[in-house]
Amino acid sequence: MEKLMIAGGRPLRGTVQISGAKNSAIALIPAAILSESTVTLDNLPELSDVAIYCELLEELGATVERQQDQLKIDPSRLVSKPMPNGNVKKLRASYYLMGALLGRFGEAVIGLPGGCNFEPRPIDQHIKGFEALGAQVTTENGALHIKAKQLQGAKIYLDVVSVGATINIMLAASRAKGVTIIENAAKEPEIIDVATLLNAMGAKIKGAGTENIRIEGVDSMHGCVHSIIPDRIQAGTYMIAAAATRGDVIIDNVIPKHLEALTAKLQEMGVHIYEMDESIRVVGQAEYESIDVKALVYPGFATDLQSPMSTLLTQTKGVSILSDYVYSNRFKHIPELARMGAKIKLEGRSAIIEGGKLSAAKVKATDLRAGAALVIAGLTVGDGVTEVTGVEYIDRGYDHLVMNLSNLGAEVWRQQS
Ligand code: EPZ
């Protein structure tokens, strides 16, 4: 196994190019199998989850060809095949194959998801959607068996605002007979990205990005070319790292609007932010005010930036309160930050974070955003080398991390652990 070694204390300076969004890519790739001909995806990130999804599609008989950041998927020879085990267990988002295979073939057998383990991640809303569309859903030997003679459009109210359920229902409903309305839908940019691809493939979806999405089913869908939106969470992570190291960094190839909530909170702390059309410049300051942060569904502050933000809040003068209203226990990085001297108390959904100096330590990443929080912590520490194990988690969401940080002046390297 590998670990990341970080000799911090140096301000990050320069420009970093943001890649395509992981949480789009791992929905767009399965969405492509709804087409009868080749779908080309541009701006593909280089991540382990993407590689696993390409293997899953090849197991289903699709031809997948990757050239740099372009992926060509030819699903014309796709077959309906049960996938109870194997690669589906390696990533949580393999559940998108349920909606895609259901839409394409009217059936799916998919092993229940694996992936990040910060807390139980139910898929009851996905199942509620599939059943509303007329599918029978049973759980056998740790896999979901889904079957529908004919998918029928329906009105589906999501009890919980869920990105995954919204996308999964959109995938299946694209090929149902009649109209489906998803109410209380999630509004994340990645949902708009998936709807944009599906419409380019011939689907008829309106309202993606709002709480009501209307999908009129179509009989067949065709290939197209689609460019993946930039990864707002990767971008936000570098913004936070720039602020934490008191650096001066231009984060390039972003959609500033997708980062509005983070930008507002950083400015509230005293970070100087300059927005351009497709980039954001972050200039760190010597002192920051403590603030309160609430992680909410989009367009609120992203829960995926909650962990990196907790590291930055250790760099303020006072006491900050960081609450997560999406996940109730996404704080496994807090004990690791405490090993670096962070003074953080957990109370229910909130972390009470007192500003103070961090010191180098051996720490372990337990999920991808927790890993990012620990890397940022290491970057702020000048007296010693921080060792972060669990790099395989970090590699799921941050491509070219060591190269990008080194180009920004950080002293970071990988080492066998
Ligand atoms: C997506 O996960 C992202 N993953 C997560 O990012 C992100 O944290 C999350 O959305 C919230 O923004 C991908 O897109 C692959 P949800 P997802 O369904 O779809 C509850 C990362 O770091 N819920 O929106 O699984 C659930 O427990 C990852 O990149 C149900 O109760 O999240 C949670 O409390 C981590 N029943 C809330 O809803 C369901 O059927 C939001 O979950 C589904 C979800």
Short mmCIF file of C-alpha atoms and ligand atoms in Angstrom, two decimals, residues 22-23 26 92-93 95-96 118 120-126 160-164 188 303-304 326-327 330 368-369, ligand 1:
data_model
loop_
_atom_site.label_atom_id
_atom_site.label_comp_id
_atom_site.label_asym_id
_atom_site.label_seq_id
_atom_site.Cartn_x
_atom_site.Cartn_y
_atom_site.Cartn_z
CA LYS A 22 -16.14 12.40 -10.82
CA ASN A 23 -19.78 12.40 -9.66
CA ILE A 26 -19.72 7.75 -12.87
CA ARG A 92 -21.12 2.71 -4.56
CA ALA A 93 -22.18 4.36 -7.81
CA TYR A 95 -26.07 1.27 -8.51
CA TYR A 96 -26.60 3.45 -11.60
CA PHE A 118 -18.47 6.87 6.51
CA PRO A 120 -24.78 3.49 6.08
CA ARG A 121 -25.94 4.62 2.66
CA PRO A 122 -29.49 3.28 2.02
CA ILE A 123 -31.00 3.08 -1.47
CA ASP A 124 -34.66 2.84 -0.46
CA GLN A 125 -35.57 5.88 -2.58
CA HIS A 126 -34.02 4.30 -5.65
CA VAL A 160 -35.26 12.34 0.93
CA VAL A 161 -33.49 14.68 -1.50
CA SER A 162 -31.16 12.15 -3.07
CA VAL A 163 -28.67 12.70 -5.92
CA GLY A 164 -28.39 8.98 -6.62
CA GLU A 188 -26.91 19.19 -8.04
CA THR A 303 -21.26 17.96 2.20
CA ASP A 304 -18.29 16.73 0.12
CA VAL A 326 -26.91 15.57 4.67
CA TYR A 327 -24.95 12.88 6.53
CA ARG A 330 -19.35 12.20 8.28
CA LEU A 368 -11.96 10.22 -0.06
CA ARG A 369 -12.98 13.61 1.35
C1 EPZ B 1 -23.84 11.49 -4.01
O1 EPZ B 1 -24.00 10.32 -3.22
C2 EPZ B 1 -22.34 11.66 -4.15
N1 EPZ B 1 -21.78 10.47 -4.75
C3 EPZ B 1 -21.71 11.86 -2.76
O2 EPZ B 1 -20.34 12.16 -2.97
C4 EPZ B 1 -22.36 13.07 -2.11
O3 EPZ B 1 -21.85 13.18 -0.81
C5 EPZ B 1 -23.88 12.87 -2.06
O4 EPZ B 1 -24.39 12.64 -3.38
C6 EPZ B 1 -24.59 14.09 -1.50
O5 EPZ B 1 -24.30 15.20 -2.26
C7 EPZ B 1 -21.92 10.30 -6.08
O6 EPZ B 1 -22.48 11.12 -6.76
C8 EPZ B 1 -21.33 9.04 -6.64
P1 EPZ B 1 -27.62 10.96 -1.77
P2 EPZ B 1 -25.47 9.66 -3.08
O7 EPZ B 1 -28.45 9.86 -2.31
O8 EPZ B 1 -26.23 9.85 -4.34
C9 EPZ B 1 -29.95 9.58 2.10
C10 EPZ B 1 -18.05 11.89 -2.75
O9 EPZ B 1 -17.33 12.17 -1.77
N2 EPZ B 1 -30.57 8.59 1.21
O10 EPZ B 1 -27.82 12.34 -2.29
O11 EPZ B 1 -25.31 8.29 -2.55
C11 EPZ B 1 -28.48 9.32 2.33
O12 EPZ B 1 -28.29 8.41 3.38
C12 EPZ B 1 -19.36 11.19 -2.53
O13 EPZ B 1 -17.81 12.21 -3.94
C13 EPZ B 1 -31.60 7.79 1.68
O14 EPZ B 1 -31.99 7.89 2.84
O15 EPZ B 1 -26.10 10.58 -1.95
C14 EPZ B 1 -27.97 10.69 2.66
O16 EPZ B 1 -28.20 10.96 4.03
C15 EPZ B 1 -19.56 10.78 -1.08
N3 EPZ B 1 -32.17 6.89 0.83
C16 EPZ B 1 -28.85 11.62 1.82
O17 EPZ B 1 -29.99 10.84 1.46
C17 EPZ B 1 -31.76 6.75 -0.48
O18 EPZ B 1 -32.34 5.92 -1.20
C18 EPZ B 1 -28.19 12.09 0.54
O19 EPZ B 1 -27.73 10.96 -0.16
C19 EPZ B 1 -30.72 7.55 -0.93
C20 EPZ B 1 -30.14 8.47 -0.09
#
